[in-house]
PDB file of C-alpha atoms and ligand atoms in Angstrom:
ATOM      1  CA  MET A 255     -56.601 107.792 -88.029  1.00  0.00           C
ATOM      2  CA  GLN A 256     -55.595 105.803 -91.133  1.00  0.00           C
ATOM      3  CA  GLY A 257     -58.168 104.106 -93.350  1.00  0.00           C
ATOM      4  CA  ARG A 258     -59.520 101.056 -91.585  1.00  0.00           C
ATOM      5  CA  PHE A 259     -61.821  98.352 -92.834  1.00  0.00           C
ATOM      6  CA  ILE A 260     -63.964  96.753 -90.122  1.00  0.00           C
ATOM      7  CA  THR A 261     -66.535  94.046 -90.790  1.00  0.00           C
ATOM      8  CA  ILE A 262     -69.297  92.644 -88.601  1.00  0.00           C
ATOM      9  CA  GLU A 263     -70.372  89.057 -89.092  1.00  0.00           C
ATOM     10  CA  GLY A 264     -72.568  86.347 -87.649  1.00  0.00           C
ATOM     11  CA  ILE A 265     -75.666  84.296 -88.364  1.00  0.00           C
ATOM     12  CA  GLU A 266     -79.037  86.018 -88.739  1.00  0.00           C
ATOM     13  CA  GLY A 267     -80.400  87.991 -85.802  1.00  0.00           C
ATOM     14  CA  VAL A 268     -77.261  87.926 -83.628  1.00  0.00           C
ATOM     15  CA  GLY A 269     -77.257  91.718 -83.393  1.00  0.00           C
ATOM     16  CA  LYS A 270     -75.079  92.889 -86.289  1.00  0.00           C
ATOM     17  CA  SER A 271     -77.247  95.918 -87.148  1.00  0.00           C
ATOM     18  CA  THR A 272     -77.716  96.801 -83.465  1.00  0.00           C
ATOM     19  CA  ASN A 273     -73.979  96.732 -82.774  1.00  0.00           C
ATOM     20  CA  LEU A 274     -72.870  98.327 -86.035  1.00  0.00           C
ATOM     21  CA  ALA A 275     -74.233 101.641 -84.751  1.00  0.00           C
ATOM     22  CA  PHE A 276     -72.308 101.179 -81.501  1.00  0.00           C
ATOM     23  CA  VAL A 277     -69.024 100.480 -83.329  1.00  0.00           C
ATOM     24  CA  ALA A 278     -69.556 103.445 -85.684  1.00  0.00           C
ATOM     25  CA  GLU A 279     -70.155 105.772 -82.725  1.00  0.00           C
ATOM     26  CA  TRP A 280     -67.010 104.514 -80.997  1.00  0.00           C
ATOM     27  CA  PHE A 281     -64.908 105.437 -84.059  1.00  0.00           C
ATOM     28  CA  ARG A 282     -66.602 108.837 -84.375  1.00  0.00           C
ATOM     29  CA  GLN A 283     -65.660 109.556 -80.777  1.00  0.00           C
ATOM     30  CA  GLN A 284     -62.041 108.875 -81.772  1.00  0.00           C
ATOM     31  CA  GLY A 285     -62.377 111.633 -84.376  1.00  0.00           C
ATOM     32  CA  ALA A 286     -62.641 109.314 -87.397  1.00  0.00           C
ATOM     33  CA  THR A 287     -64.786 109.874 -90.470  1.00  0.00           C
ATOM     34  CA  VAL A 288     -66.937 106.775 -90.647  1.00  0.00           C
ATOM     35  CA  VAL A 289     -68.670 105.132 -93.601  1.00  0.00           C
ATOM     36  CA  VAL A 290     -71.311 102.561 -92.665  1.00  0.00           C
ATOM     37  CA  THR A 291     -72.319 100.112 -95.348  1.00  0.00           C
ATOM     38  CA  ARG A 292     -73.550  96.560 -95.902  1.00  0.00           C
ATOM     39  CA  GLU A 293     -73.323  93.501 -98.132  1.00  0.00           C
ATOM     40  CA  PRO A 294     -74.838  92.507-100.340  1.00  0.00           C
ATOM     41  CA  GLY A 295     -75.552  96.162-101.147  1.00  0.00           C
ATOM     42  CA  GLY A 296     -73.893  99.471-100.391  1.00  0.00           C
ATOM     43  CA  THR A 297     -74.178 100.865-103.942  1.00  0.00           C
ATOM     44  CA  GLU A 298     -77.118 101.346-106.293  1.00  0.00           C
ATOM     45  CA  ILE A 299     -76.167  98.262-108.324  1.00  0.00           C
ATOM     46  CA  GLY A 300     -75.343  96.333-105.152  1.00  0.00           C
ATOM     47  CA  GLU A 301     -78.749  97.089-103.627  1.00  0.00           C
ATOM     48  CA  ARG A 302     -80.432  95.903-106.851  1.00  0.00           C
ATOM     49  CA  ILE A 303     -78.426  92.676-106.680  1.00  0.00           C
ATOM     50  CA  ARG A 304     -79.391  92.359-102.994  1.00  0.00           C
ATOM     51  CA  ARG A 305     -83.096  92.448-103.889  1.00  0.00           C
ATOM     52  CA  LEU A 306     -82.492  89.847-106.594  1.00  0.00           C
ATOM     53  CA  ILE A 307     -80.733  87.534-104.128  1.00  0.00           C
ATOM     54  CA  LEU A 308     -83.023  87.961-101.147  1.00  0.00           C
ATOM     55  CA  ASP A 309     -86.379  88.114-102.915  1.00  0.00           C
ATOM     56  CA  THR A 310     -85.999  85.451-105.625  1.00  0.00           C
ATOM     57  CA  PRO A 311     -87.755  82.247-104.503  1.00  0.00           C
ATOM     58  CA  GLY A 312     -85.295  79.418-103.686  1.00  0.00           C
ATOM     59  CA  ALA A 313     -85.641  77.345-106.841  1.00  0.00           C
ATOM     60  CA  GLY A 314     -85.210  80.425-109.044  1.00  0.00           C
ATOM     61  CA  LEU A 315     -81.575  80.984-108.155  1.00  0.00           C
ATOM     62  CA  SER A 316     -78.856  78.311-108.085  1.00  0.00           C
ATOM     63  CA  ALA A 317     -76.220  78.215-105.350  1.00  0.00           C
ATOM     64  CA  THR A 318     -73.510  79.072-107.910  1.00  0.00           C
ATOM     65  CA  GLY A 319     -75.617  81.914-109.283  1.00  0.00           C
ATOM     66  CA  GLU A 320     -76.027  83.228-105.739  1.00  0.00           C
ATOM     67  CA  LEU A 321     -72.249  83.026-105.156  1.00  0.00           C
ATOM     68  CA  LEU A 322     -71.445  84.956-108.339  1.00  0.00           C
ATOM     69  CA  LEU A 323     -74.053  87.610-107.563  1.00  0.00           C
ATOM     70  CA  MET A 324     -72.474  88.119-104.121  1.00  0.00           C
ATOM     71  CA  PHE A 325     -69.099  88.771-105.746  1.00  0.00           C
ATOM     72  CA  ALA A 326     -70.596  90.932-108.504  1.00  0.00           C
ATOM     73  CA  ALA A 327     -72.163  93.154-105.830  1.00  0.00           C
ATOM     74  CA  ARG A 328     -68.855  93.136-103.916  1.00  0.00           C
ATOM     75  CA  ALA A 329     -66.823  94.210-106.961  1.00  0.00           C
ATOM     76  CA  GLU A 330     -69.071  97.271-107.376  1.00  0.00           C
ATOM     77  CA  HIS A 331     -68.960  97.989-103.668  1.00  0.00           C
ATOM     78  CA  LEU A 332     -65.164  97.894-103.521  1.00  0.00           C
ATOM     79  CA  HIS A 333     -64.731  99.947-106.670  1.00  0.00           C
ATOM     80  CA  SER A 334     -67.152 102.752-105.951  1.00  0.00           C
ATOM     81  CA  LEU A 335     -67.372 102.957-102.169  1.00  0.00           C
ATOM     82  CA  ILE A 336     -64.963 100.928 -99.997  1.00  0.00           C
ATOM     83  CA  GLU A 337     -61.616 101.521-101.732  1.00  0.00           C
ATOM     84  CA  PRO A 338     -62.136 105.272-102.285  1.00  0.00           C
ATOM     85  CA  ALA A 339     -63.126 105.731 -98.616  1.00  0.00           C
ATOM     86  CA  LEU A 340     -60.085 103.799 -97.392  1.00  0.00           C
ATOM     87  CA  GLN A 341     -57.860 105.851 -99.686  1.00  0.00           C
ATOM     88  CA  ARG A 342     -59.292 109.030 -98.095  1.00  0.00           C
ATOM     89  CA  GLY A 343     -58.262 107.641 -94.695  1.00  0.00           C
ATOM     90  CA  GLU A 344     -61.816 106.917 -93.513  1.00  0.00           C
ATOM     91  CA  VAL A 345     -63.090 104.065 -91.400  1.00  0.00           C
ATOM     92  CA  VAL A 346     -65.380 101.719 -93.343  1.00  0.00           C
ATOM     93  CA  ILE A 347     -67.665  99.568 -91.205  1.00  0.00           C
ATOM     94  CA  CYS A 348     -69.408  96.902 -93.236  1.00  0.00           C
ATOM     95  CA  ASP A 349     -72.317  94.689 -92.158  1.00  0.00           C
ATOM     96  CA  ARG A 350     -71.023  91.394 -93.620  1.00  0.00           C
ATOM     97  CA  PHE A 351     -68.290  90.847 -96.226  1.00  0.00           C
ATOM     98  CA  THR A 352     -66.433  87.866 -97.703  1.00  0.00           C
ATOM     99  CA  ASP A 353     -66.381  85.858 -94.475  1.00  0.00           C
ATOM    100  CA  ALA A 354     -70.166  85.672 -95.000  1.00  0.00           C
ATOM    101  CA  THR A 355     -69.582  84.130 -98.428  1.00  0.00           C
ATOM    102  CA  PHE A 356     -67.319  81.458 -96.953  1.00  0.00           C
ATOM    103  CA  ALA A 357     -69.889  80.842 -94.196  1.00  0.00           C
ATOM    104  CA  TYR A 358     -73.154  80.915 -96.227  1.00  0.00           C
ATOM    105  CA  GLN A 359     -72.147  79.761 -99.711  1.00  0.00           C
ATOM    106  CA  GLY A 360     -69.241  77.609 -98.466  1.00  0.00           C
ATOM    107  CA  GLY A 361     -70.678  76.274 -95.174  1.00  0.00           C
ATOM    108  CA  GLY A 362     -74.417  76.661 -95.707  1.00  0.00           C
ATOM    109  CA  ARG A 363     -74.688  75.821 -99.425  1.00  0.00           C
ATOM    110  CA  GLU A 364     -71.616  73.546 -99.326  1.00  0.00           C
ATOM    111  CA  LEU A 365     -69.917  75.102-102.354  1.00  0.00           C
ATOM    112  CA  ASP A 366     -66.188  74.565-102.898  1.00  0.00           C
ATOM    113  CA  THR A 367     -64.247  76.935-100.640  1.00  0.00           C
ATOM    114  CA  ALA A 368     -61.223  76.877-102.967  1.00  0.00           C
ATOM    115  CA  ALA A 369     -63.434  78.343-105.709  1.00  0.00           C
ATOM    116  CA  ILE A 370     -64.621  81.025-103.265  1.00  0.00           C
ATOM    117  CA  ALA A 371     -61.003  81.830-102.400  1.00  0.00           C
ATOM    118  CA  THR A 372     -60.215  82.210-106.122  1.00  0.00           C
ATOM    119  CA  LEU A 373     -63.097  84.666-106.547  1.00  0.00           C
ATOM    120  CA  GLU A 374     -61.972  86.513-103.421  1.00  0.00           C
ATOM    121  CA  THR A 375     -58.538  87.122-104.958  1.00  0.00           C
ATOM    122  CA  LEU A 376     -60.008  88.045-108.338  1.00  0.00           C
ATOM    123  CA  VAL A 377     -62.378  90.631-106.861  1.00  0.00           C
ATOM    124  CA  GLN A 378     -60.405  91.953-103.911  1.00  0.00           C
ATOM    125  CA  GLY A 379     -56.738  91.436-104.797  1.00  0.00           C
ATOM    126  CA  SER A 380     -54.987  91.518-101.436  1.00  0.00           C
ATOM    127  CA  LEU A 381     -57.595  93.654 -99.653  1.00  0.00           C
ATOM    128  CA  ARG A 382     -58.907  92.018 -96.457  1.00  0.00           C
ATOM    129  CA  PRO A 383     -60.652  93.542 -93.417  1.00  0.00           C
ATOM    130  CA  HIS A 384     -58.314  94.891 -90.726  1.00  0.00           C
ATOM    131  CA  LEU A 385     -60.678  93.569 -88.063  1.00  0.00           C
ATOM    132  CA  THR A 386     -63.747  91.318 -88.152  1.00  0.00           C
ATOM    133  CA  LEU A 387     -66.158  91.243 -85.222  1.00  0.00           C
ATOM    134  CA  LEU A 388     -67.919  87.870 -85.226  1.00  0.00           C
ATOM    135  CA  LEU A 389     -71.073  87.910 -83.107  1.00  0.00           C
ATOM    136  CA  ASP A 390     -71.700  84.327 -82.142  1.00  0.00           C
ATOM    137  CA  ALA A 391     -74.844  82.747 -80.720  1.00  0.00           C
ATOM    138  CA  ASP A 392     -76.537  79.401 -81.170  1.00  0.00           C
ATOM    139  CA  THR A 393     -78.999  78.957 -83.985  1.00  0.00           C
ATOM    140  CA  ARG A 394     -82.049  78.675 -81.733  1.00  0.00           C
ATOM    141  CA  LEU A 395     -81.397  82.022 -80.047  1.00  0.00           C
ATOM    142  CA  SER A 396     -80.779  83.747 -83.381  1.00  0.00           C
ATOM    143  CA  ALA A 397     -84.008  82.308 -84.818  1.00  0.00           C
ATOM    144  CA  GLU A 398     -85.925  83.531 -81.749  1.00  0.00           C
ATOM    145  CA  ARG A 399     -84.575  87.046 -82.195  1.00  0.00           C
ATOM    146  CA  VAL A 400     -85.478  87.067 -85.894  1.00  0.00           C
ATOM    147  CA  ALA A 401     -88.987  85.773 -85.095  1.00  0.00           C
ATOM    148  CA  GLY A 402     -89.283  88.463 -82.395  1.00  0.00           C
ATOM    149  CA  ARG A 403     -88.880  91.165 -85.042  1.00  0.00           C
ATOM    150  CA  GLY A 404     -91.949  89.806 -86.845  1.00  0.00           C
ATOM    151  CA  ALA A 405     -90.856  90.904 -90.365  1.00  0.00           C
ATOM    152  CA  ALA A 406     -91.429  88.770 -93.513  1.00  0.00           C
ATOM    153  CA  LYS A 407     -88.700  86.147 -94.042  1.00  0.00           C
ATOM    154  CA  ASP A 408     -86.206  86.492 -96.930  1.00  0.00           C
ATOM    155  CA  ARG A 409     -84.682  83.534 -98.876  1.00  0.00           C
ATOM    156  CA  PHE A 410     -82.032  82.870 -96.240  1.00  0.00           C
ATOM    157  CA  GLU A 411     -84.328  83.256 -93.261  1.00  0.00           C
ATOM    158  CA  GLN A 412     -86.514  80.492 -94.717  1.00  0.00           C
ATOM    159  CA  GLU A 413     -83.626  78.016 -94.450  1.00  0.00           C
ATOM    160  CA  ARG A 414     -83.675  75.260 -91.817  1.00  0.00           C
ATOM    161  CA  GLU A 415     -81.729  75.183 -88.545  1.00  0.00           C
ATOM    162  CA  ALA A 416     -79.171  72.705 -90.013  1.00  0.00           C
ATOM    163  CA  PHE A 417     -78.241  75.280 -92.668  1.00  0.00           C
ATOM    164  CA  PHE A 418     -77.521  77.910 -90.004  1.00  0.00           C
ATOM    165  CA  GLY A 419     -75.627  75.311 -87.959  1.00  0.00           C
ATOM    166  CA  ARG A 420     -73.252  74.800 -90.897  1.00  0.00           C
ATOM    167  CA  VAL A 421     -72.968  78.570 -91.395  1.00  0.00           C
ATOM    168  CA  ARG A 422     -72.100  79.107 -87.734  1.00  0.00           C
ATOM    169  CA  GLU A 423     -69.536  76.286 -87.803  1.00  0.00           C
ATOM    170  CA  ALA A 424     -67.862  77.742 -90.909  1.00  0.00           C
ATOM    171  CA  TYR A 425     -67.617  81.152 -89.213  1.00  0.00           C
ATOM    172  CA  LEU A 426     -66.070  79.622 -86.092  1.00  0.00           C
ATOM    173  CA  GLN A 427     -63.562  77.644 -88.171  1.00  0.00           C
ATOM    174  CA  ARG A 428     -62.493  80.832 -89.935  1.00  0.00           C
ATOM    175  CA  ALA A 429     -62.091  82.590 -86.578  1.00  0.00           C
ATOM    176  CA  ALA A 430     -59.949  79.718 -85.277  1.00  0.00           C
ATOM    177  CA  ALA A 431     -57.758  79.938 -88.399  1.00  0.00           C
ATOM    178  CA  GLU A 432     -57.364  83.745 -88.188  1.00  0.00           C
ATOM    179  CA  PRO A 433     -57.645  84.683 -84.498  1.00  0.00           C
ATOM    180  CA  GLN A 434     -55.795  87.988 -84.926  1.00  0.00           C
ATOM    181  CA  ARG A 435     -58.264  89.332 -87.469  1.00  0.00           C
ATOM    182  CA  ILE A 436     -61.521  87.626 -86.470  1.00  0.00           C
ATOM    183  CA  ARG A 437     -62.626  88.221 -82.861  1.00  0.00           C
ATOM    184  CA  VAL A 438     -65.492  86.158 -81.508  1.00  0.00           C
ATOM    185  CA  ILE A 439     -67.975  87.899 -79.221  1.00  0.00           C
ATOM    186  CA  ASP A 440     -70.596  85.961 -77.241  1.00  0.00           C
ATOM    187  CA  ALA A 441     -73.770  87.517 -78.662  1.00  0.00           C
ATOM    188  CA  SER A 442     -76.051  85.577 -76.309  1.00  0.00           C
ATOM    189  CA  GLN A 443     -75.121  87.972 -73.497  1.00  0.00           C
ATOM    190  CA  PRO A 444     -77.303  90.974 -72.648  1.00  0.00           C
ATOM    191  CA  LEU A 445     -76.585  93.900 -74.987  1.00  0.00           C
ATOM    192  CA  PRO A 446     -74.546  95.969 -72.441  1.00  0.00           C
ATOM    193  CA  ALA A 447     -72.185  92.986 -71.963  1.00  0.00           C
ATOM    194  CA  VAL A 448     -71.847  92.477 -75.743  1.00  0.00           C
ATOM    195  CA  GLN A 449     -70.995  96.161 -76.137  1.00  0.00           C
ATOM    196  CA  ALA A 450     -68.502  96.077 -73.254  1.00  0.00           C
ATOM    197  CA  ASP A 451     -66.687  93.267 -75.094  1.00  0.00           C
ATOM    198  CA  LEU A 452     -66.775  95.246 -78.346  1.00  0.00           C
ATOM    199  CA  ARG A 453     -65.418  98.362 -76.618  1.00  0.00           C
ATOM    200  CA  HIS A 454     -62.601  96.348 -75.073  1.00  0.00           C
ATOM    201  CA  ILE A 455     -61.553  94.953 -78.466  1.00  0.00           C
ATOM    202  CA  LEU A 456     -61.759  98.353 -80.168  1.00  0.00           C
ATOM    203  CA  GLU A 457     -59.778 100.082 -77.421  1.00  0.00           C
ATOM    204  CA  LYS A 458     -57.041  97.462 -77.611  1.00  0.00           C
ATOM    205  CA  GLU A 459     -56.832  97.656 -81.399  1.00  0.00           C
ATOM    206  CA  PHE A 460     -57.482 101.283 -82.232  1.00  0.00           C
ATOM    207  CA  SER A 461     -57.621 103.728 -79.308  1.00  0.00           C
ATOM    208  CA  LYS A 462     -55.633 106.933 -79.891  1.00  0.00           C
ATOM    209  CA  THR A 463     -52.871 105.953 -77.473  1.00  0.00           C
ATOM    210  CA  ASN A 464     -52.380 102.719 -79.419  1.00  0.00           C
ATOM    211  CA  LYS A 465     -51.990 104.221 -82.885  1.00  0.00           C
TER     212      LYS A 465
HETATM  213  N1  Z5A B 162     -75.224  86.701 -97.414  1.00  0.00           N
HETATM  214  C1  Z5A B 162     -74.638  85.598 -98.013  1.00  0.00           C
HETATM  215  O1  Z5A B 162     -75.252  84.533 -98.109  1.00  0.00           O
HETATM  216  N2  Z5A B 162     -73.379  85.709 -98.522  1.00  0.00           N
HETATM  217  C2  Z5A B 162     -72.657  86.865 -98.463  1.00  0.00           C
HETATM  218  O2  Z5A B 162     -71.545  86.920 -98.965  1.00  0.00           O
HETATM  219  C3  Z5A B 162     -73.276  87.991 -97.829  1.00  0.00           C
HETATM  220  C4  Z5A B 162     -74.547  87.871 -97.314  1.00  0.00           C
HETATM  221  C5  Z5A B 162     -72.525  89.274 -97.755  1.00  0.00           C
HETATM  222  C6  Z5A B 162     -78.634  89.298 -95.809  1.00  0.00           C
HETATM  223  O3  Z5A B 162     -77.858  89.668 -94.727  1.00  0.00           O
HETATM  224  C7  Z5A B 162     -78.365  87.883 -96.170  1.00  0.00           C
HETATM  225  O4  Z5A B 162     -77.297  87.795 -97.100  1.00  0.00           O
HETATM  226  C8  Z5A B 162     -77.918  87.065 -94.991  1.00  0.00           C
HETATM  227  C9  Z5A B 162     -76.726  86.252 -95.469  1.00  0.00           C
HETATM  228  C10 Z5A B 162     -76.590  86.575 -96.912  1.00  0.00           C
HETATM  229  N3  Z5A B 162     -79.014  86.260 -94.631  1.00  0.00           N
HETATM  230  N4  Z5A B 162     -79.183  85.657 -93.571  1.00  0.00           N
HETATM  231  N5  Z5A B 162     -79.427  85.074 -92.678  1.00  0.00           N
HETATM  232  P1  Z5A B 162     -78.387  90.639 -93.588  1.00  0.00           P
HETATM  233  O5  Z5A B 162     -77.181  90.941 -92.755  1.00  0.00           O
HETATM  234  O6  Z5A B 162     -79.113  91.786 -94.125  1.00  0.00           O
HETATM  235  O7  Z5A B 162     -79.492  89.744 -92.831  1.00  0.00           O
HETATM  236  P2  Z5A B 162     -79.478  89.113 -91.425  1.00  0.00           P
HETATM  237  O8  Z5A B 162     -78.285  88.349 -91.018  1.00  0.00           O
HETATM  238  O9  Z5A B 162     -80.725  88.345 -91.427  1.00  0.00           O
HETATM  239  O10 Z5A B 162     -79.407  90.381 -90.499  1.00  0.00           O
HETATM  240  P3  Z5A B 162     -80.447  90.853 -89.548  1.00  0.00           P
HETATM  241  O11 Z5A B 162     -81.706  90.052 -89.674  1.00  0.00           O
HETATM  242  O12 Z5A B 162     -80.600  92.330 -89.739  1.00  0.00           O
HETATM  243  O13 Z5A B 162     -79.860  90.495 -88.129  1.00  0.00           O
HETATM  244  P4  Z5A B 162     -78.790  91.234 -87.232  1.00  0.00           P
HETATM  245  O14 Z5A B 162     -78.435  92.549 -87.843  1.00  0.00           O
HETATM  246  O15 Z5A B 162     -77.677  90.343 -86.897  1.00  0.00           O
HETATM  247  O16 Z5A B 162     -79.576  91.438 -85.889  1.00  0.00           O
HETATM  248  P5  Z5A B 162     -80.339  92.747 -85.304  1.00  0.00           P
HETATM  249  O17 Z5A B 162     -81.410  93.199 -86.265  1.00  0.00           O
HETATM  250  O18 Z5A B 162     -79.354  93.751 -84.842  1.00  0.00           O
HETATM  251  O19 Z5A B 162     -80.972  92.099 -83.996  1.00  0.00           O
HETATM  252  C11 Z5A B 162     -82.030  91.160 -84.087  1.00  0.00           C
HETATM  253  C12 Z5A B 162     -83.001  91.384 -82.878  1.00  0.00           C
HETATM  254  O20 Z5A B 162     -82.346  90.983 -81.677  1.00  0.00           O
HETATM  255  C13 Z5A B 162     -83.402  92.839 -82.690  1.00  0.00           C
HETATM  256  O21 Z5A B 162     -84.738  92.861 -82.257  1.00  0.00           O
HETATM  257  C14 Z5A B 162     -82.467  93.326 -81.586  1.00  0.00           C
HETATM  258  O22 Z5A B 162     -83.035  94.362 -80.818  1.00  0.00           O
HETATM  259  C15 Z5A B 162     -82.276  92.071 -80.768  1.00  0.00           C
HETATM  260  N6  Z5A B 162     -80.977  91.970 -80.096  1.00  0.00           N
HETATM  261  C16 Z5A B 162     -79.758  92.231 -80.648  1.00  0.00           C
HETATM  262  N7  Z5A B 162     -78.774  91.986 -79.725  1.00  0.00           N
HETATM  263  C17 Z5A B 162     -79.388  91.557 -78.605  1.00  0.00           C
HETATM  264  C18 Z5A B 162     -78.916  91.131 -77.318  1.00  0.00           C
HETATM  265  N8  Z5A B 162     -77.603  91.082 -77.021  1.00  0.00           N
HETATM  266  N9  Z5A B 162     -79.818  90.738 -76.411  1.00  0.00           N
HETATM  267  C19 Z5A B 162     -81.149  90.741 -76.708  1.00  0.00           C
HETATM  268  N10 Z5A B 162     -81.667  91.145 -77.904  1.00  0.00           N
HETATM  269  C20 Z5A B 162     -80.793  91.538 -78.832  1.00  0.00           C
END
């Protein structure tokens, strides 16, 4: 199988981590070498930037500072992990990528999306995910799932419902603009139904007979 770049997106608690493992296992069963990673993070520098972003109290980090840190982490991630793995022909599955920047910093923080697009080109050149799996659920359900985990809240999880409403809307607008790349999955369904939808998409896009 050729190098493939798959990203998983959605608002908090929709099941990205849960389903990332499912998607990775599906590719392994196809005989692929799989690299699982996340953003912000994925490299030593990226994980340090992640802690800076998620743990710094709200007033301590401006929206523009947050945006630039996301792309700084991404530049390191692409350079030292994602691009080399794709060049080796591996499948990279990433928990969030630049669609999250358009959704959170563009939609949620209301920063200029044209500026985000400029940074995207600067950092990534023409590299874009081959497939993006957007897990979609309403903000109340996602907040319930996050609360159900009982862990301490990071900077984003402390945001209000309206913030996540804008984030969700920005994701859905991106999916409507790029339906071939971004596939929307109803994440409010029971997990077996979510995974049946994921399997269906993966089989259509990547199963051995389709290569
Ligand atoms: N961020 C940004 O602003 N800009 C960017 O460019 C990037 C990121 C890249 C960290 O992301 C933050 O960074 C993120 C946006 C910002 N903040 N927020 N919000 P993260 O991915 O690490 O954080 P997260 O979105 O909060 O992820 P999460 O909390 O790990 O959620 P998840 O991975 O989507 O969900 P989960 O842990 O798999 O599932 C949540 C619970 O629901 C869990 O108990 C599951 O067992 C349960 N679950 C999952 N699916 C189901 C179904 N179908 N039915 C019932 N229960 C389910």
